[in-house]
PDB file of C-alpha atoms in Angstrom:
ATOM      1  CA  MET C   1       8.207  29.866  10.356  1.00  0.00           C
ATOM      2  CA  SER C   2       9.182  32.269  13.080  1.00  0.00           C
ATOM      3  CA  VAL C   3      11.611  34.992  12.028  1.00  0.00           C
ATOM      4  CA  SER C   4      13.594  34.342  15.206  1.00  0.00           C
ATOM      5  CA  GLN C   5      14.360  30.737  14.215  1.00  0.00           C
ATOM      6  CA  LYS C   6      18.002  30.417  13.170  1.00  0.00           C
ATOM      7  CA  HIS C   7      17.988  26.798  11.962  1.00  0.00           C
ATOM      8  CA  PRO C   8      16.151  24.824   9.241  1.00  0.00           C
ATOM      9  CA  PHE C   9      14.807  22.120  11.563  1.00  0.00           C
ATOM     10  CA  HIS C  10      11.251  21.664  12.805  1.00  0.00           C
ATOM     11  CA  LEU C  11      10.849  21.433  16.566  1.00  0.00           C
ATOM     12  CA  VAL C  12       7.376  19.931  16.845  1.00  0.00           C
ATOM     13  CA  ASP C  13       4.874  21.070  19.443  1.00  0.00           C
ATOM     14  CA  PRO C  14       3.643  18.686  22.159  1.00  0.00           C
ATOM     15  CA  SER C  15       0.921  16.419  20.748  1.00  0.00           C
ATOM     16  CA  PRO C  16      -1.561  13.973  22.294  1.00  0.00           C
ATOM     17  CA  TRP C  17      -1.727  11.802  19.180  1.00  0.00           C
ATOM     18  CA  PRO C  18       1.213   9.437  19.942  1.00  0.00           C
ATOM     19  CA  LEU C  19      -0.368   8.544  23.276  1.00  0.00           C
ATOM     20  CA  LEU C  20      -3.812   8.093  21.738  1.00  0.00           C
ATOM     21  CA  GLY C  21      -2.374   5.949  18.945  1.00  0.00           C
ATOM     22  CA  SER C  22      -0.525   3.775  21.463  1.00  0.00           C
ATOM     23  CA  LEU C  23      -3.697   3.233  23.478  1.00  0.00           C
ATOM     24  CA  GLY C  24      -5.538   2.359  20.275  1.00  0.00           C
ATOM     25  CA  ALA C  25      -2.865  -0.182  19.325  1.00  0.00           C
ATOM     26  CA  LEU C  26      -3.027  -1.710  22.821  1.00  0.00           C
ATOM     27  CA  ALA C  27      -6.826  -1.909  22.744  1.00  0.00           C
ATOM     28  CA  SER C  28      -6.923  -3.421  19.249  1.00  0.00           C
ATOM     29  CA  THR C  29      -4.276  -6.028  20.162  1.00  0.00           C
ATOM     30  CA  ILE C  30      -6.004  -7.132  23.355  1.00  0.00           C
ATOM     31  CA  GLY C  31      -9.422  -6.946  21.688  1.00  0.00           C
ATOM     32  CA  GLY C  32      -8.201  -9.008  18.740  1.00  0.00           C
ATOM     33  CA  VAL C  33      -6.881 -11.749  21.007  1.00  0.00           C
ATOM     34  CA  MET C  34     -10.095 -11.734  23.043  1.00  0.00           C
ATOM     35  CA  TYR C  35     -12.208 -11.871  19.867  1.00  0.00           C
ATOM     36  CA  MET C  36     -10.235 -14.789  18.403  1.00  0.00           C
ATOM     37  CA  HIS C  37     -10.678 -16.724  21.666  1.00  0.00           C
ATOM     38  CA  SER C  38     -14.419 -15.914  21.880  1.00  0.00           C
ATOM     39  CA  PHE C  39     -14.197 -13.768  25.006  1.00  0.00           C
ATOM     40  CA  THR C  40     -17.143 -11.482  25.714  1.00  0.00           C
ATOM     41  CA  GLY C  41     -16.476  -7.902  24.640  1.00  0.00           C
ATOM     42  CA  GLY C  42     -13.505  -8.804  22.447  1.00  0.00           C
ATOM     43  CA  GLY C  43     -15.096  -7.565  19.251  1.00  0.00           C
ATOM     44  CA  THR C  44     -16.186  -4.316  20.907  1.00  0.00           C
ATOM     45  CA  LEU C  45     -12.694  -3.632  22.248  1.00  0.00           C
ATOM     46  CA  LEU C  46     -11.172  -4.477  18.865  1.00  0.00           C
ATOM     47  CA  CYS C  47     -13.472  -2.046  17.072  1.00  0.00           C
ATOM     48  CA  LEU C  48     -12.776   0.636  19.672  1.00  0.00           C
ATOM     49  CA  GLY C  49      -9.019   0.201  19.245  1.00  0.00           C
ATOM     50  CA  LEU C  50      -9.209   0.296  15.453  1.00  0.00           C
ATOM     51  CA  GLY C  51     -11.401   3.384  15.650  1.00  0.00           C
ATOM     52  CA  MET C  52      -8.848   5.111  17.883  1.00  0.00           C
ATOM     53  CA  ILE C  53      -6.062   4.236  15.440  1.00  0.00           C
ATOM     54  CA  LEU C  54      -8.007   5.540  12.429  1.00  0.00           C
ATOM     55  CA  TYR C  55      -8.887   8.741  14.279  1.00  0.00           C
ATOM     56  CA  THR C  56      -5.239   9.196  15.305  1.00  0.00           C
ATOM     57  CA  MET C  57      -4.110   8.714  11.709  1.00  0.00           C
ATOM     58  CA  PHE C  58      -6.569  11.357  10.502  1.00  0.00           C
ATOM     59  CA  VAL C  59      -5.823  14.069  13.065  1.00  0.00           C
ATOM     60  CA  TRP C  60      -2.061  13.452  13.140  1.00  0.00           C
ATOM     61  CA  TRP C  61      -1.705  13.653   9.367  1.00  0.00           C
ATOM     62  CA  ARG C  62      -4.017  16.671   9.404  1.00  0.00           C
ATOM     63  CA  ASP C  63      -1.525  18.382  11.695  1.00  0.00           C
ATOM     64  CA  VAL C  64       1.400  17.357   9.468  1.00  0.00           C
ATOM     65  CA  ILE C  65      -0.363  18.815   6.410  1.00  0.00           C
ATOM     66  CA  ARG C  66      -1.006  22.054   8.264  1.00  0.00           C
ATOM     67  CA  GLU C  67       2.613  22.291   9.451  1.00  0.00           C
ATOM     68  CA  SER C  68       4.029  21.627   5.997  1.00  0.00           C
ATOM     69  CA  THR C  69       1.546  23.387   3.722  1.00  0.00           C
ATOM     70  CA  TYR C  70       0.404  26.420   5.688  1.00  0.00           C
ATOM     71  CA  GLU C  71       3.063  26.980   8.367  1.00  0.00           C
ATOM     72  CA  GLY C  72       6.105  26.237   6.192  1.00  0.00           C
ATOM     73  CA  HIS C  73       7.926  24.034   8.704  1.00  0.00           C
ATOM     74  CA  HIS C  74       8.916  21.367   6.183  1.00  0.00           C
ATOM     75  CA  THR C  75      12.126  22.828   4.816  1.00  0.00           C
ATOM     76  CA  PHE C  76      14.444  20.862   2.540  1.00  0.00           C
ATOM     77  CA  VAL C  77      16.376  19.593   5.558  1.00  0.00           C
ATOM     78  CA  VAL C  78      13.177  18.489   7.305  1.00  0.00           C
ATOM     79  CA  GLN C  79      12.027  16.644   4.186  1.00  0.00           C
ATOM     80  CA  LEU C  80      15.180  14.512   4.173  1.00  0.00           C
ATOM     81  CA  GLY C  81      13.867  12.471   7.113  1.00  0.00           C
ATOM     82  CA  PRO C  82      10.575  11.464   5.436  1.00  0.00           C
ATOM     83  CA  ARG C  83      12.402  10.798   2.175  1.00  0.00           C
ATOM     84  CA  TYR C  84      14.877   8.418   3.799  1.00  0.00           C
ATOM     85  CA  GLY C  85      12.015   6.869   5.749  1.00  0.00           C
ATOM     86  CA  MET C  86      10.040   6.224   2.548  1.00  0.00           C
ATOM     87  CA  ILE C  87      13.097   4.673   0.882  1.00  0.00           C
ATOM     88  CA  LEU C  88      13.661   2.340   3.829  1.00  0.00           C
ATOM     89  CA  SER C  89       9.957   1.501   3.917  1.00  0.00           C
ATOM     90  CA  ILE C  90      10.001   0.432   0.267  1.00  0.00           C
ATOM     91  CA  VAL C  91      13.210  -1.561   0.836  1.00  0.00           C
ATOM     92  CA  SER C  92      11.530  -3.415   3.703  1.00  0.00           C
ATOM     93  CA  GLU C  93       8.543  -4.125   1.460  1.00  0.00           C
ATOM     94  CA  VAL C  94      10.891  -5.522  -1.197  1.00  0.00           C
ATOM     95  CA  MET C  95      12.285  -7.908   1.406  1.00  0.00           C
ATOM     96  CA  PHE C  96       8.777  -8.906   2.480  1.00  0.00           C
ATOM     97  CA  PHE C  97       7.541  -9.745  -1.003  1.00  0.00           C
ATOM     98  CA  SER C  98      10.817 -11.465  -1.860  1.00  0.00           C
ATOM     99  CA  ALA C  99      10.267 -13.726   1.150  1.00  0.00           C
ATOM    100  CA  SER C 100       6.665 -14.428   0.101  1.00  0.00           C
ATOM    101  CA  LEU C 101       7.625 -15.348  -3.452  1.00  0.00           C
ATOM    102  CA  ARG C 102      10.591 -17.351  -2.173  1.00  0.00           C
ATOM    103  CA  ALA C 103       8.293 -19.371   0.091  1.00  0.00           C
ATOM    104  CA  PHE C 104       6.127 -20.264  -2.902  1.00  0.00           C
ATOM    105  CA  SER C 105       9.065 -21.121  -5.168  1.00  0.00           C
ATOM    106  CA  HIS C 106      10.795 -23.179  -2.463  1.00  0.00           C
ATOM    107  CA  SER C 107       7.670 -25.243  -1.886  1.00  0.00           C
ATOM    108  CA  SER C 108       7.125 -25.764  -5.610  1.00  0.00           C
ATOM    109  CA  LEU C 109      10.724 -26.619  -6.479  1.00  0.00           C
ATOM    110  CA  ALA C 110      11.001 -29.270  -3.770  1.00  0.00           C
ATOM    111  CA  PRO C 111       7.490 -30.538  -2.927  1.00  0.00           C
ATOM    112  CA  THR C 112       7.514 -32.791   0.115  1.00  0.00           C
ATOM    113  CA  VAL C 113       6.014 -36.255   0.403  1.00  0.00           C
ATOM    114  CA  GLU C 114       3.275 -34.869   2.662  1.00  0.00           C
ATOM    115  CA  ILE C 115       1.707 -33.146  -0.360  1.00  0.00           C
ATOM    116  CA  GLY C 116       2.343 -36.054  -2.716  1.00  0.00           C
ATOM    117  CA  ALA C 117       5.800 -34.940  -3.905  1.00  0.00           C
ATOM    118  CA  ILE C 118       4.128 -33.088  -6.787  1.00  0.00           C
ATOM    119  CA  TRP C 119       3.275 -29.466  -7.502  1.00  0.00           C
ATOM    120  CA  PRO C 120       0.560 -28.279  -7.482  1.00  0.00           C
ATOM    121  CA  PRO C 121      -0.272 -30.590  -4.558  1.00  0.00           C
ATOM    122  CA  LYS C 122      -2.606 -33.485  -5.194  1.00  0.00           C
ATOM    123  CA  GLY C 123      -6.248 -32.427  -5.073  1.00  0.00           C
ATOM    124  CA  ILE C 124      -5.587 -28.728  -5.790  1.00  0.00           C
ATOM    125  CA  SER C 125      -7.307 -27.167  -8.787  1.00  0.00           C
ATOM    126  CA  VAL C 126      -5.330 -24.068  -9.777  1.00  0.00           C
ATOM    127  CA  LEU C 127      -6.535 -20.803 -11.282  1.00  0.00           C
ATOM    128  CA  ASP C 128      -6.295 -20.183 -15.009  1.00  0.00           C
ATOM    129  CA  PRO C 129      -3.427 -17.674 -15.473  1.00  0.00           C
ATOM    130  CA  TRP C 130      -5.102 -16.373 -18.629  1.00  0.00           C
ATOM    131  CA  GLY C 131      -8.371 -15.744 -16.797  1.00  0.00           C
ATOM    132  CA  ILE C 132      -8.370 -12.820 -14.395  1.00  0.00           C
ATOM    133  CA  PRO C 133      -4.615 -12.553 -13.594  1.00  0.00           C
ATOM    134  CA  PHE C 134      -3.540 -11.802 -17.166  1.00  0.00           C
ATOM    135  CA  PRO C 135      -6.051  -9.010 -17.965  1.00  0.00           C
ATOM    136  CA  ASN C 136      -5.493  -7.560 -14.485  1.00  0.00           C
ATOM    137  CA  THR C 137      -1.874  -6.870 -15.459  1.00  0.00           C
ATOM    138  CA  PRO C 138      -2.582  -4.374 -18.286  1.00  0.00           C
ATOM    139  CA  ILE C 139      -5.160  -2.791 -15.977  1.00  0.00           C
ATOM    140  CA  LEU C 140      -2.758  -2.129 -13.112  1.00  0.00           C
ATOM    141  CA  LEU C 141       0.425  -1.194 -14.990  1.00  0.00           C
ATOM    142  CA  PRO C 142      -1.045   1.833 -16.843  1.00  0.00           C
ATOM    143  CA  SER C 143      -2.019   3.248 -13.455  1.00  0.00           C
ATOM    144  CA  GLY C 144       1.699   3.827 -12.867  1.00  0.00           C
ATOM    145  CA  ALA C 145       1.820   5.862 -16.065  1.00  0.00           C
ATOM    146  CA  ALA C 146      -1.151   7.884 -14.813  1.00  0.00           C
ATOM    147  CA  ALA C 147       0.688   8.553 -11.539  1.00  0.00           C
ATOM    148  CA  THR C 148       3.717   9.761 -13.519  1.00  0.00           C
ATOM    149  CA  TRP C 149       1.422  11.975 -15.584  1.00  0.00           C
ATOM    150  CA  ALA C 150       0.096  13.525 -12.376  1.00  0.00           C
ATOM    151  CA  HIS C 151       3.641  14.094 -11.105  1.00  0.00           C
ATOM    152  CA  HIS C 152       4.714  15.880 -14.271  1.00  0.00           C
ATOM    153  CA  ALA C 153       1.537  17.961 -14.176  1.00  0.00           C
ATOM    154  CA  ILE C 154       2.443  19.101 -10.650  1.00  0.00           C
ATOM    155  CA  LEU C 155       5.980  19.963 -11.746  1.00  0.00           C
ATOM    156  CA  ALA C 156       4.566  22.022 -14.608  1.00  0.00           C
ATOM    157  CA  ALA C 157       2.832  24.821 -12.715  1.00  0.00           C
ATOM    158  CA  GLY C 158      -0.516  25.920 -14.081  1.00  0.00           C
ATOM    159  CA  VAL C 159      -1.919  22.528 -15.106  1.00  0.00           C
ATOM    160  CA  LEU C 160      -3.861  21.746 -11.933  1.00  0.00           C
ATOM    161  CA  LYS C 161      -6.686  19.981 -13.759  1.00  0.00           C
ATOM    162  CA  GLN C 162      -4.342  17.538 -15.475  1.00  0.00           C
ATOM    163  CA  ALA C 163      -2.905  16.407 -12.144  1.00  0.00           C
ATOM    164  CA  VAL C 164      -6.399  15.889 -10.749  1.00  0.00           C
ATOM    165  CA  TYR C 165      -7.530  13.971 -13.848  1.00  0.00           C
ATOM    166  CA  ALA C 166      -4.424  11.777 -13.694  1.00  0.00           C
ATOM    167  CA  SER C 167      -5.100  11.003 -10.030  1.00  0.00           C
ATOM    168  CA  ILE C 168      -8.674  10.061 -10.898  1.00  0.00           C
ATOM    169  CA  ALA C 169      -7.395   7.741 -13.641  1.00  0.00           C
ATOM    170  CA  THR C 170      -4.979   6.105 -11.193  1.00  0.00           C
ATOM    171  CA  VAL C 171      -7.712   5.520  -8.638  1.00  0.00           C
ATOM    172  CA  PHE C 172     -10.139   4.194 -11.265  1.00  0.00           C
ATOM    173  CA  LEU C 173      -7.670   1.614 -12.586  1.00  0.00           C
ATOM    174  CA  ALA C 174      -6.772   0.592  -9.046  1.00  0.00           C
ATOM    175  CA  LEU C 175     -10.422   0.047  -8.119  1.00  0.00           C
ATOM    176  CA  VAL C 176     -10.992  -2.042 -11.250  1.00  0.00           C
ATOM    177  CA  PHE C 177      -7.940  -4.157 -10.395  1.00  0.00           C
ATOM    178  CA  THR C 178      -9.134  -4.661  -6.814  1.00  0.00           C
ATOM    179  CA  GLY C 179     -12.615  -5.568  -7.997  1.00  0.00           C
ATOM    180  CA  PHE C 180     -11.318  -8.231 -10.369  1.00  0.00           C
ATOM    181  CA  GLN C 181      -9.048  -9.655  -7.696  1.00  0.00           C
ATOM    182  CA  GLY C 182     -12.011  -9.847  -5.343  1.00  0.00           C
ATOM    183  CA  ILE C 183     -13.939 -11.806  -7.980  1.00  0.00           C
ATOM    184  CA  GLU C 184     -10.924 -14.088  -8.390  1.00  0.00           C
ATOM    185  CA  TYR C 185     -10.835 -14.819  -4.662  1.00  0.00           C
ATOM    186  CA  VAL C 186     -14.554 -15.555  -4.535  1.00  0.00           C
ATOM    187  CA  GLU C 187     -14.358 -17.963  -7.475  1.00  0.00           C
ATOM    188  CA  ALA C 188     -11.027 -19.587  -6.523  1.00  0.00           C
ATOM    189  CA  PRO C 189     -11.292 -23.403  -6.315  1.00  0.00           C
ATOM    190  CA  PHE C 190      -9.031 -23.453  -3.242  1.00  0.00           C
ATOM    191  CA  THR C 191      -8.718 -21.445  -0.018  1.00  0.00           C
ATOM    192  CA  ILE C 192      -5.900 -20.132   2.147  1.00  0.00           C
ATOM    193  CA  SER C 193      -6.324 -23.163   4.413  1.00  0.00           C
ATOM    194  CA  ASP C 194      -5.658 -25.667   1.591  1.00  0.00           C
ATOM    195  CA  GLY C 195      -2.118 -26.538   2.572  1.00  0.00           C
ATOM    196  CA  ILE C 196       1.098 -24.917   1.450  1.00  0.00           C
ATOM    197  CA  TYR C 197      -0.216 -23.995  -1.997  1.00  0.00           C
ATOM    198  CA  GLY C 198      -3.210 -22.063  -0.703  1.00  0.00           C
ATOM    199  CA  SER C 199      -1.332 -20.346   2.116  1.00  0.00           C
ATOM    200  CA  THR C 200       1.642 -19.185   0.033  1.00  0.00           C
ATOM    201  CA  SER C 201      -0.347 -18.081  -3.024  1.00  0.00           C
ATOM    202  CA  PHE C 202      -3.026 -16.258  -1.033  1.00  0.00           C
ATOM    203  CA  SER C 203      -0.472 -14.594   1.253  1.00  0.00           C
ATOM    204  CA  ALA C 204       1.582 -13.264  -1.677  1.00  0.00           C
ATOM    205  CA  THR C 205      -1.339 -12.076  -3.821  1.00  0.00           C
ATOM    206  CA  GLY C 206      -3.450 -11.037  -0.829  1.00  0.00           C
ATOM    207  CA  PHE C 207      -0.769  -8.830   0.688  1.00  0.00           C
ATOM    208  CA  HIS C 208      -0.192  -7.283  -2.720  1.00  0.00           C
ATOM    209  CA  GLY C 209      -3.916  -6.572  -2.941  1.00  0.00           C
ATOM    210  CA  PHE C 210      -3.761  -4.980   0.515  1.00  0.00           C
ATOM    211  CA  HIS C 211      -0.920  -2.744  -0.672  1.00  0.00           C
ATOM    212  CA  VAL C 212      -2.999  -1.786  -3.706  1.00  0.00           C
ATOM    213  CA  ILE C 213      -5.803  -0.691  -1.362  1.00  0.00           C
ATOM    214  CA  ILE C 214      -3.375   1.373   0.729  1.00  0.00           C
ATOM    215  CA  GLY C 215      -1.967   2.937  -2.444  1.00  0.00           C
ATOM    216  CA  THR C 216      -5.483   3.681  -3.684  1.00  0.00           C
ATOM    217  CA  ILE C 217      -6.333   5.518  -0.470  1.00  0.00           C
ATOM    218  CA  SER C 218      -3.075   7.478  -0.737  1.00  0.00           C
ATOM    219  CA  SER C 219      -3.871   8.399  -4.351  1.00  0.00           C
ATOM    220  CA  ILE C 220      -7.354   9.582  -3.369  1.00  0.00           C
ATOM    221  CA  ILE C 221      -5.920  11.785  -0.624  1.00  0.00           C
ATOM    222  CA  CYS C 222      -3.278  13.183  -2.975  1.00  0.00           C
ATOM    223  CA  GLY C 223      -5.924  13.916  -5.589  1.00  0.00           C
ATOM    224  CA  ILE C 224      -7.995  15.828  -3.039  1.00  0.00           C
ATOM    225  CA  ARG C 225      -4.949  17.734  -1.821  1.00  0.00           C
ATOM    226  CA  GLN C 226      -4.004  18.582  -5.390  1.00  0.00           C
ATOM    227  CA  TYR C 227      -7.535  19.859  -6.020  1.00  0.00           C
ATOM    228  CA  LEU C 228      -7.213  22.042  -2.910  1.00  0.00           C
ATOM    229  CA  GLY C 229      -3.912  23.448  -4.145  1.00  0.00           C
ATOM    230  CA  HIS C 230      -1.647  21.940  -1.485  1.00  0.00           C
ATOM    231  CA  PHE C 231       1.097  20.923  -3.918  1.00  0.00           C
ATOM    232  CA  THR C 232       3.552  23.195  -5.678  1.00  0.00           C
ATOM    233  CA  PRO C 233       6.339  22.347  -8.141  1.00  0.00           C
ATOM    234  CA  LYS C 234       8.901  22.654  -5.317  1.00  0.00           C
ATOM    235  CA  HIS C 235       6.881  21.299  -2.412  1.00  0.00           C
ATOM    236  CA  HIS C 236       4.980  18.066  -3.021  1.00  0.00           C
ATOM    237  CA  PHE C 237       6.723  15.310  -1.103  1.00  0.00           C
ATOM    238  CA  GLY C 238       3.384  13.848  -0.003  1.00  0.00           C
ATOM    239  CA  PHE C 239       2.596  13.099  -3.632  1.00  0.00           C
ATOM    240  CA  GLU C 240       6.112  11.834  -4.342  1.00  0.00           C
ATOM    241  CA  ALA C 241       5.845   9.353  -1.480  1.00  0.00           C
ATOM    242  CA  ALA C 242       2.466   8.075  -2.687  1.00  0.00           C
ATOM    243  CA  ALA C 243       3.682   7.856  -6.294  1.00  0.00           C
ATOM    244  CA  SER C 244       6.848   5.982  -5.289  1.00  0.00           C
ATOM    245  CA  TYR C 245       4.745   3.537  -3.293  1.00  0.00           C
ATOM    246  CA  TRP C 246       2.406   3.062  -6.243  1.00  0.00           C
ATOM    247  CA  HIS C 247       5.260   2.385  -8.676  1.00  0.00           C
ATOM    248  CA  PHE C 248       6.560  -0.216  -6.236  1.00  0.00           C
ATOM    249  CA  VAL C 249       3.135  -1.886  -6.181  1.00  0.00           C
ATOM    250  CA  ASP C 250       3.122  -1.914  -9.988  1.00  0.00           C
ATOM    251  CA  VAL C 251       6.574  -3.506 -10.220  1.00  0.00           C
ATOM    252  CA  VAL C 252       5.744  -6.180  -7.642  1.00  0.00           C
ATOM    253  CA  TRP C 253       2.741  -7.292  -9.699  1.00  0.00           C
ATOM    254  CA  LEU C 254       5.054  -8.286 -12.557  1.00  0.00           C
ATOM    255  CA  PHE C 255       6.088 -11.360 -10.549  1.00  0.00           C
ATOM    256  CA  PRO C 256       2.892 -13.109  -9.267  1.00  0.00           C
ATOM    257  CA  PRO C 257       1.291 -13.632 -12.717  1.00  0.00           C
ATOM    258  CA  VAL C 258       4.423 -15.400 -13.916  1.00  0.00           C
ATOM    259  CA  SER C 259       5.734 -17.144 -10.800  1.00  0.00           C
ATOM    260  CA  ILE C 260       2.474 -18.060  -9.034  1.00  0.00           C
ATOM    261  CA  TYR C 261      -0.314 -18.197 -11.612  1.00  0.00           C
ATOM    262  CA  TRP C 262       1.552 -19.449 -14.690  1.00  0.00           C
ATOM    263  CA  TRP C 263       4.765 -21.242 -13.639  1.00  0.00           C
ATOM    264  CA  GLY C 264       3.606 -22.396 -10.201  1.00  0.00           C
ATOM    265  CA  GLY C 265       0.304 -23.714 -11.442  1.00  0.00           C
ATOM    266  CA  ASN C 266       1.442 -25.541 -14.580  1.00  0.00           C
ATOM    267  CA  ARG C 267       4.491 -27.566 -13.614  1.00  0.00           C
TER     268      ARG C 267
END
């Protein structure tokens, strides 16, 4: 930071990335609508927009890493904003998954006559809760312990390798979980279009799987940054945010195996 700066705040430099990201979002939205309605060029515009968004994410976060790690702009006061933002983000995710699980429980507690007034609906063959869902639980939950191991290794200066190994363990368990869930979806005897049961169960478990993928990518990035020496015992909010997100993903998974796979499929 400049020696002439008399405050702890970060006044960011002008950046083209917000404009580029907005154009990418506009292109992907219009392209997605065109693609879904079979307009010529819709898929191309959609891919172009998504590419612009991914590029914006890469270069913008690259700049944030440079500003925080090498230029020292992320003081304690500056970090308060991202911390509050991460807390609110997780709170919003709690509301989202609560709504998803509530939709499933509401439909199962009071099944309408349109689906035969029974649950699971008539004609639906449910998944075995002791098949893939049950073993997937002890696969995912230890990944949270691995993330905690990595955090403590960062706090204890001088154990760089342990933090990297813990990140690798987290990513490995997450990939195994995602692979098993993919197999489950392929072999499922129903689809997302099979009425209220298929739509609510796939939306709840599918969005959780999407969050696992996002958390896996975050863990990979944090592992690389840890290997490069970006984190210190007093300056590692990027890892804290990813770890908090991952613990949230772990906790959420405690509910689908019980409420959707076991209770919702065996009433």
